[in-house]
């Protein structure tokens, strides 16, 4: 089993739709998690941190289910500008914080 | 601009040549990471520095790869005798040492895109 698994997509949704991505992780010791956004041929940029059960920031909601070892990202009222790849990141605390990335989920929002 | 900067942004080299990339982290960040990313994949960990000490190297980092961070400031990643399989985006990131019980986010540079022909 991969350490961090994501559905690569692509998820094709119309503007205004609600879309959710899931990410599963295998390291039960991980304490906090991140969602990064990556535009085509650009660097990853932090979207949200998830330290407890969840986090909300405007149209974006991240939830954490420790028992089932998955993290979700919900995007409401999708905009064209939300089209990007969303990377799930799980720190592995092996004496230092090593960030383990999923392969990313690609989102395409169409008019 | 006080973010992570990488140089060069693009590098095309012939197979067998050596290349060196530079990363300047955010000034107060003591942790520095190198990642490699190929098309359709997430970033893969290569190596990590805390200050000037290189604390971990991935098995992905063959003997042809070497990284340094003299004086705990900027870092260089050198690839010797490049191969076509080395073609990728090389990303540098930096972060602060985590607070107890929390992980701190890493900030990425714009990357160096290497093409080996």
PDB file of C-alpha atoms in Angstrom:
ATOM      1  CA  UNK A   1       0.000   0.000   0.000  1.00  0.00           C
ATOM      2  CA  UNK A   2       1.291   3.458  -0.902  1.00  0.00           C
ATOM      3  CA  UNK A   3       1.987   5.772   1.990  1.00  0.00           C
ATOM      4  CA  UNK A   4      -0.364   8.420   0.586  1.00  0.00           C
ATOM      5  CA  UNK A   5      -2.999   7.554  -2.003  1.00  0.00           C
ATOM      6  CA  UNK A   6      -5.171   9.814  -4.087  1.00  0.00           C
ATOM      7  CA  UNK A   7      -7.467   9.306  -7.043  1.00  0.00           C
ATOM      8  CA  UNK A   8      -5.582  11.005  -9.895  1.00  0.00           C
ATOM      9  CA  UNK A   9      -8.825  12.028 -11.633  1.00  0.00           C
ATOM     10  CA  UNK A  10      -9.384  14.140 -13.592  1.00  0.00           C
ATOM     11  CA  UNK A  11     -12.562  15.352 -11.977  1.00  0.00           C
ATOM     12  CA  UNK A  12     -14.530  17.323 -14.561  1.00  0.00           C
ATOM     13  CA  UNK A  13     -17.155  19.575 -12.964  1.00  0.00           C
ATOM     14  CA  UNK A  14     -19.208  22.584 -14.117  1.00  0.00           C
ATOM     15  CA  UNK A  15     -18.833  25.969 -12.513  1.00  0.00           C
ATOM     16  CA  UNK A  16     -20.789  26.216  -9.287  1.00  0.00           C
ATOM     17  CA  UNK A  17     -20.593  22.517  -8.514  1.00  0.00           C
ATOM     18  CA  UNK A  18     -19.429  21.004  -5.249  1.00  0.00           C
ATOM     19  CA  UNK A  19     -16.597  18.515  -5.532  1.00  0.00           C
ATOM     20  CA  UNK A  20     -14.804  16.379  -2.950  1.00  0.00           C
ATOM     21  CA  UNK A  21     -11.480  14.574  -3.018  1.00  0.00           C
ATOM     22  CA  UNK A  22     -10.299  11.897  -0.646  1.00  0.00           C
ATOM     23  CA  UNK A  23      -6.797  10.968   0.401  1.00  0.00           C
ATOM     24  CA  UNK A  24      -5.857   7.889   2.412  1.00  0.00           C
ATOM     25  CA  UNK A  25      -2.665   7.488   4.372  1.00  0.00           C
ATOM     26  CA  UNK A  26      -0.953   4.540   5.990  1.00  0.00           C
ATOM     27  CA  UNK A  27       1.115   6.152   8.769  1.00  0.00           C
ATOM     28  CA  UNK A  28      -1.221   6.251  11.760  1.00  0.00           C
ATOM     29  CA  UNK A  29       1.313   8.321  13.726  1.00  0.00           C
ATOM     30  CA  UNK A  30       0.911  11.364  11.484  1.00  0.00           C
ATOM     31  CA  UNK A  31      -0.463  14.261  13.478  1.00  0.00           C
ATOM     32  CA  UNK A  32      -1.264  16.954  10.959  1.00  0.00           C
ATOM     33  CA  UNK A  33      -1.776  17.143   7.258  1.00  0.00           C
ATOM     34  CA  UNK A  34      -1.763  19.567   4.360  1.00  0.00           C
ATOM     35  CA  UNK A  35      -3.500  20.164   1.091  1.00  0.00           C
ATOM     36  CA  UNK A  36      -1.364  21.860  -1.535  1.00  0.00           C
ATOM     37  CA  UNK A  37      -2.526  23.236  -4.851  1.00  0.00           C
ATOM     38  CA  UNK A  38      -0.350  22.954  -7.934  1.00  0.00           C
ATOM     39  CA  UNK A  39      -1.049  24.712 -11.211  1.00  0.00           C
ATOM     40  CA  UNK A  40       0.368  23.304 -14.427  1.00  0.00           C
ATOM     41  CA  UNK A  41       4.166  23.624 -14.515  1.00  0.00           C
ATOM     42  CA  UNK A  42       4.198  25.650 -11.298  1.00  0.00           C
ATOM     43  CA  UNK A  43       5.343  24.896  -7.774  1.00  0.00           C
ATOM     44  CA  UNK A  44       2.991  23.488  -5.113  1.00  0.00           C
ATOM     45  CA  UNK A  45       1.431  26.114  -2.871  1.00  0.00           C
ATOM     46  CA  UNK A  46      -0.164  25.524   0.506  1.00  0.00           C
ATOM     47  CA  UNK A  47      -3.946  25.541   0.389  1.00  0.00           C
ATOM     48  CA  UNK A  48      -4.921  24.336   3.853  1.00  0.00           C
ATOM     49  CA  UNK A  49      -3.484  22.787   6.981  1.00  0.00           C
ATOM     50  CA  UNK A  50      -5.452  20.175   8.905  1.00  0.00           C
ATOM     51  CA  UNK A  51      -4.428  19.816  12.546  1.00  0.00           C
ATOM     52  CA  UNK A  52      -7.479  18.352  14.252  1.00  0.00           C
ATOM     53  CA  UNK A  53     -10.786  17.121  12.922  1.00  0.00           C
ATOM     54  CA  UNK A  54     -10.975  19.673  10.163  1.00  0.00           C
ATOM     55  CA  UNK A  55     -10.524  23.163   8.862  1.00  0.00           C
ATOM     56  CA  UNK A  56     -12.641  25.544   6.805  1.00  0.00           C
ATOM     57  CA  UNK A  57     -11.528  28.492   4.713  1.00  0.00           C
ATOM     58  CA  UNK A  58     -14.187  30.120   2.583  1.00  0.00           C
ATOM     59  CA  UNK A  59     -15.335  27.674  -0.073  1.00  0.00           C
ATOM     60  CA  UNK A  60     -12.797  25.062   1.016  1.00  0.00           C
ATOM     61  CA  UNK A  61     -13.295  22.537   3.817  1.00  0.00           C
ATOM     62  CA  UNK A  62     -10.792  19.904   4.853  1.00  0.00           C
ATOM     63  CA  UNK A  63     -11.769  17.053   7.143  1.00  0.00           C
ATOM     64  CA  UNK A  64      -9.702  14.439   8.898  1.00  0.00           C
ATOM     65  CA  UNK A  65     -10.863  10.980   9.899  1.00  0.00           C
ATOM     66  CA  UNK A  66      -8.112   9.428  12.000  1.00  0.00           C
ATOM     67  CA  UNK A  67      -9.957   6.160  12.605  1.00  0.00           C
ATOM     68  CA  UNK A  68     -10.215   5.471   8.891  1.00  0.00           C
ATOM     69  CA  UNK A  69      -6.981   7.298   8.053  1.00  0.00           C
ATOM     70  CA  UNK A  70      -8.300   9.567   5.377  1.00  0.00           C
ATOM     71  CA  UNK A  71      -8.431  13.278   4.689  1.00  0.00           C
ATOM     72  CA  UNK A  72     -10.952  14.944   2.442  1.00  0.00           C
ATOM     73  CA  UNK A  73     -11.079  18.263   0.650  1.00  0.00           C
ATOM     74  CA  UNK A  74     -14.441  19.769  -0.267  1.00  0.00           C
ATOM     75  CA  UNK A  75     -14.718  22.658  -2.693  1.00  0.00           C
ATOM     76  CA  UNK A  76     -18.062  24.417  -2.881  1.00  0.00           C
ATOM     77  CA  UNK A  77     -19.269  26.706  -5.682  1.00  0.00           C
ATOM     78  CA  UNK A  78     -16.382  25.739  -7.964  1.00  0.00           C
ATOM     79  CA  UNK A  79     -14.742  28.492  -9.986  1.00  0.00           C
ATOM     80  CA  UNK A  80     -12.856  28.186 -13.249  1.00  0.00           C
ATOM     81  CA  UNK A  81      -9.777  29.315 -11.337  1.00  0.00           C
ATOM     82  CA  UNK A  82     -10.016  26.242  -9.091  1.00  0.00           C
ATOM     83  CA  UNK A  83      -8.780  24.104 -11.994  1.00  0.00           C
ATOM     84  CA  UNK A  84      -5.507  22.660 -10.746  1.00  0.00           C
ATOM     85  CA  UNK A  85      -3.979  19.570  -9.181  1.00  0.00           C
ATOM     86  CA  UNK A  86      -4.616  19.124  -5.478  1.00  0.00           C
ATOM     87  CA  UNK A  87      -1.865  17.351  -3.558  1.00  0.00           C
ATOM     88  CA  UNK A  88      -2.461  15.591  -0.266  1.00  0.00           C
ATOM     89  CA  UNK A  89       0.582  15.817   2.012  1.00  0.00           C
ATOM     90  CA  UNK A  90       1.244  13.676   5.064  1.00  0.00           C
ATOM     91  CA  UNK A  91       4.241  14.449   7.281  1.00  0.00           C
ATOM     92  CA  UNK A  92       6.220  11.421   8.362  1.00  0.00           C
ATOM     93  CA  UNK A  93       7.938  12.271  11.598  1.00  0.00           C
ATOM     94  CA  UNK A  94      11.027  10.106  11.360  1.00  0.00           C
ATOM     95  CA  UNK A  95      13.132  12.299  13.590  1.00  0.00           C
ATOM     96  CA  UNK A  96      12.294  15.166  11.287  1.00  0.00           C
ATOM     97  CA  UNK A  97       9.280  16.260   9.374  1.00  0.00           C
ATOM     98  CA  UNK A  98       9.444  14.571   5.983  1.00  0.00           C
ATOM     99  CA  UNK A  99       6.559  15.566   3.766  1.00  0.00           C
ATOM    100  CA  UNK A 100       5.156  12.668   1.772  1.00  0.00           C
ATOM    101  CA  UNK A 101       3.066  13.694  -1.210  1.00  0.00           C
ATOM    102  CA  UNK A 102       0.273  11.885  -2.948  1.00  0.00           C
ATOM    103  CA  UNK A 103       0.216  11.819  -6.727  1.00  0.00           C
ATOM    104  CA  UNK A 104      -2.395  14.568  -6.741  1.00  0.00           C
ATOM    105  CA  UNK A 105      -5.975  14.822  -7.958  1.00  0.00           C
ATOM    106  CA  UNK A 106      -6.569  16.875 -11.060  1.00  0.00           C
ATOM    107  CA  UNK A 107      -9.641  19.122 -11.117  1.00  0.00           C
ATOM    108  CA  UNK A 108     -11.035  20.683 -14.277  1.00  0.00           C
ATOM    109  CA  UNK A 109     -13.832  23.218 -13.837  1.00  0.00           C
ATOM    110  CA  UNK A 110     -15.673  24.055 -17.044  1.00  0.00           C
ATOM    111  CA  UNK A 111     -18.018  26.960 -17.878  1.00  0.00           C
TER     112      UNK A 111
ATOM    113  CA  UNK B   1      10.685  38.812  -2.889  1.00  0.00           C
ATOM    114  CA  UNK B   2      11.272  36.915   0.346  1.00  0.00           C
ATOM    115  CA  UNK B   3      10.131  33.492  -0.848  1.00  0.00           C
ATOM    116  CA  UNK B   4      12.213  30.468  -1.809  1.00  0.00           C
ATOM    117  CA  UNK B   5      14.193  31.122  -4.966  1.00  0.00           C
ATOM    118  CA  UNK B   6      15.785  28.607  -7.302  1.00  0.00           C
ATOM    119  CA  UNK B   7      18.275  29.063 -10.076  1.00  0.00           C
ATOM    120  CA  UNK B   8      18.240  28.353 -12.947  1.00  0.00           C
ATOM    121  CA  UNK B   9      14.572  28.012 -13.800  1.00  0.00           C
ATOM    122  CA  UNK B  10      15.326  25.859 -16.812  1.00  0.00           C
ATOM    123  CA  UNK B  11      18.332  23.790 -17.770  1.00  0.00           C
ATOM    124  CA  UNK B  12      18.908  21.775 -20.935  1.00  0.00           C
ATOM    125  CA  UNK B  13      21.989  19.605 -20.898  1.00  0.00           C
ATOM    126  CA  UNK B  14      23.503  16.825 -22.900  1.00  0.00           C
ATOM    127  CA  UNK B  15      23.630  13.338 -21.457  1.00  0.00           C
ATOM    128  CA  UNK B  16      26.822  12.815 -19.496  1.00  0.00           C
ATOM    129  CA  UNK B  17      27.261  16.446 -18.466  1.00  0.00           C
ATOM    130  CA  UNK B  18      27.213  17.677 -14.874  1.00  0.00           C
ATOM    131  CA  UNK B  19      24.658  20.196 -13.685  1.00  0.00           C
ATOM    132  CA  UNK B  20      24.277  22.188 -10.471  1.00  0.00           C
ATOM    133  CA  UNK B  21      21.168  23.851  -9.132  1.00  0.00           C
ATOM    134  CA  UNK B  22      20.934  26.446  -6.403  1.00  0.00           C
ATOM    135  CA  UNK B  23      18.231  27.077  -3.815  1.00  0.00           C
ATOM    136  CA  UNK B  24      17.933  30.078  -1.515  1.00  0.00           C
ATOM    137  CA  UNK B  25      15.418  29.331   1.245  1.00  0.00           C
ATOM    138  CA  UNK B  26      13.344  31.811   3.215  1.00  0.00           C
ATOM    139  CA  UNK B  27      15.910  33.452   5.459  1.00  0.00           C
ATOM    140  CA  UNK B  28      14.624  32.372   8.873  1.00  0.00           C
ATOM    141  CA  UNK B  29      13.864  28.784   7.816  1.00  0.00           C
ATOM    142  CA  UNK B  30      16.291  26.228   9.169  1.00  0.00           C
ATOM    143  CA  UNK B  31      14.898  23.251   7.258  1.00  0.00           C
ATOM    144  CA  UNK B  32      15.511  22.751   3.563  1.00  0.00           C
ATOM    145  CA  UNK B  33      14.218  19.993   1.308  1.00  0.00           C
ATOM    146  CA  UNK B  34      14.886  18.871  -2.231  1.00  0.00           C
ATOM    147  CA  UNK B  35      12.152  17.093  -4.152  1.00  0.00           C
ATOM    148  CA  UNK B  36      11.912  15.787  -7.701  1.00  0.00           C
ATOM    149  CA  UNK B  37       8.694  15.750  -9.715  1.00  0.00           C
ATOM    150  CA  UNK B  38       7.910  14.100 -13.011  1.00  0.00           C
ATOM    151  CA  UNK B  39       4.797  14.538 -15.104  1.00  0.00           C
ATOM    152  CA  UNK B  40       1.664  13.175 -13.486  1.00  0.00           C
ATOM    153  CA  UNK B  41       3.359  12.394 -10.197  1.00  0.00           C
ATOM    154  CA  UNK B  42       3.548  14.145  -6.874  1.00  0.00           C
ATOM    155  CA  UNK B  43       6.880  15.479  -5.624  1.00  0.00           C
ATOM    156  CA  UNK B  44       9.272  12.728  -4.465  1.00  0.00           C
ATOM    157  CA  UNK B  45      11.570  13.365  -1.532  1.00  0.00           C
ATOM    158  CA  UNK B  46      15.283  13.488  -2.328  1.00  0.00           C
ATOM    159  CA  UNK B  47      17.065  14.922   0.680  1.00  0.00           C
ATOM    160  CA  UNK B  48      16.697  17.132   3.726  1.00  0.00           C
ATOM    161  CA  UNK B  49      18.885  19.570   5.664  1.00  0.00           C
ATOM    162  CA  UNK B  50      18.451  20.995   9.111  1.00  0.00           C
ATOM    163  CA  UNK B  51      20.748  23.971   9.138  1.00  0.00           C
ATOM    164  CA  UNK B  52      23.952  22.726   7.484  1.00  0.00           C
ATOM    165  CA  UNK B  53      23.472  19.063   8.393  1.00  0.00           C
ATOM    166  CA  UNK B  54      22.138  16.692   5.742  1.00  0.00           C
ATOM    167  CA  UNK B  55      19.971  14.385   7.826  1.00  0.00           C
ATOM    168  CA  UNK B  56      18.393  12.089   5.287  1.00  0.00           C
ATOM    169  CA  UNK B  57      18.855  11.036   1.696  1.00  0.00           C
ATOM    170  CA  UNK B  58      16.331   9.091  -0.308  1.00  0.00           C
ATOM    171  CA  UNK B  59      17.252   5.869  -2.060  1.00  0.00           C
ATOM    172  CA  UNK B  60      16.266   7.799  -5.195  1.00  0.00           C
ATOM    173  CA  UNK B  61      19.442   9.804  -4.742  1.00  0.00           C
ATOM    174  CA  UNK B  62      22.091   7.719  -6.471  1.00  0.00           C
ATOM    175  CA  UNK B  63      25.822   8.302  -6.108  1.00  0.00           C
ATOM    176  CA  UNK B  64      25.613  10.718  -9.022  1.00  0.00           C
ATOM    177  CA  UNK B  65      23.606  13.126  -6.885  1.00  0.00           C
ATOM    178  CA  UNK B  66      25.097  15.283  -4.161  1.00  0.00           C
ATOM    179  CA  UNK B  67      23.642  18.105  -2.150  1.00  0.00           C
ATOM    180  CA  UNK B  68      25.238  20.621   0.152  1.00  0.00           C
ATOM    181  CA  UNK B  69      24.121  23.423   2.380  1.00  0.00           C
ATOM    182  CA  UNK B  70      27.225  25.232   3.563  1.00  0.00           C
ATOM    183  CA  UNK B  71      26.692  27.516   6.550  1.00  0.00           C
ATOM    184  CA  UNK B  72      23.055  26.507   6.705  1.00  0.00           C
ATOM    185  CA  UNK B  73      21.971  29.089   4.163  1.00  0.00           C
ATOM    186  CA  UNK B  74      21.634  28.359   0.437  1.00  0.00           C
ATOM    187  CA  UNK B  75      21.833  24.811  -0.901  1.00  0.00           C
ATOM    188  CA  UNK B  76      23.151  23.259  -4.088  1.00  0.00           C
ATOM    189  CA  UNK B  77      22.123  20.043  -5.778  1.00  0.00           C
ATOM    190  CA  UNK B  78      24.604  18.589  -8.239  1.00  0.00           C
ATOM    191  CA  UNK B  79      23.932  15.790 -10.695  1.00  0.00           C
ATOM    192  CA  UNK B  80      26.976  14.208 -12.279  1.00  0.00           C
ATOM    193  CA  UNK B  81      26.973  12.322 -15.580  1.00  0.00           C
ATOM    194  CA  UNK B  82      23.349  13.176 -16.258  1.00  0.00           C
ATOM    195  CA  UNK B  83      21.048  10.584 -17.785  1.00  0.00           C
ATOM    196  CA  UNK B  84      17.813  11.059 -19.686  1.00  0.00           C
ATOM    197  CA  UNK B  85      15.939   9.630 -16.704  1.00  0.00           C
ATOM    198  CA  UNK B  86      17.102  12.601 -14.657  1.00  0.00           C
ATOM    199  CA  UNK B  87      14.808  14.874 -16.660  1.00  0.00           C
ATOM    200  CA  UNK B  88      12.332  16.283 -14.156  1.00  0.00           C
ATOM    201  CA  UNK B  89      11.379  19.330 -12.145  1.00  0.00           C
ATOM    202  CA  UNK B  90      13.654  19.749  -9.140  1.00  0.00           C
ATOM    203  CA  UNK B  91      11.872  21.542  -6.341  1.00  0.00           C
ATOM    204  CA  UNK B  92      13.381  23.090  -3.249  1.00  0.00           C
ATOM    205  CA  UNK B  93      11.324  23.855  -0.158  1.00  0.00           C
ATOM    206  CA  UNK B  94      12.018  25.340   3.241  1.00  0.00           C
ATOM    207  CA  UNK B  95      10.243  25.366   6.568  1.00  0.00           C
ATOM    208  CA  UNK B  96      10.663  26.264  10.200  1.00  0.00           C
ATOM    209  CA  UNK B  97      11.275  23.564  12.749  1.00  0.00           C
ATOM    210  CA  UNK B  98       7.876  22.339  13.852  1.00  0.00           C
ATOM    211  CA  UNK B  99       6.220  23.420  17.029  1.00  0.00           C
ATOM    212  CA  UNK B 100       5.530  20.665  19.514  1.00  0.00           C
ATOM    213  CA  UNK B 101       2.600  18.575  18.350  1.00  0.00           C
ATOM    214  CA  UNK B 102       2.254  20.396  15.064  1.00  0.00           C
ATOM    215  CA  UNK B 103       3.896  20.162  11.691  1.00  0.00           C
ATOM    216  CA  UNK B 104       4.808  23.318   9.901  1.00  0.00           C
ATOM    217  CA  UNK B 105       4.117  23.837   6.258  1.00  0.00           C
ATOM    218  CA  UNK B 106       6.861  23.930   3.660  1.00  0.00           C
ATOM    219  CA  UNK B 107       7.162  26.697   1.105  1.00  0.00           C
ATOM    220  CA  UNK B 108       8.364  25.774  -2.352  1.00  0.00           C
ATOM    221  CA  UNK B 109      10.510  27.546  -4.871  1.00  0.00           C
ATOM    222  CA  UNK B 110       9.454  27.716  -8.503  1.00  0.00           C
ATOM    223  CA  UNK B 111      11.671  24.774  -9.346  1.00  0.00           C
ATOM    224  CA  UNK B 112      14.372  24.038 -11.862  1.00  0.00           C
ATOM    225  CA  UNK B 113      13.171  22.137 -14.902  1.00  0.00           C
ATOM    226  CA  UNK B 114      15.935  19.855 -16.173  1.00  0.00           C
ATOM    227  CA  UNK B 115      15.882  18.363 -19.636  1.00  0.00           C
ATOM    228  CA  UNK B 116      18.608  15.888 -20.528  1.00  0.00           C
ATOM    229  CA  UNK B 117      18.974  15.341 -24.266  1.00  0.00           C
TER     230      UNK B 117
END
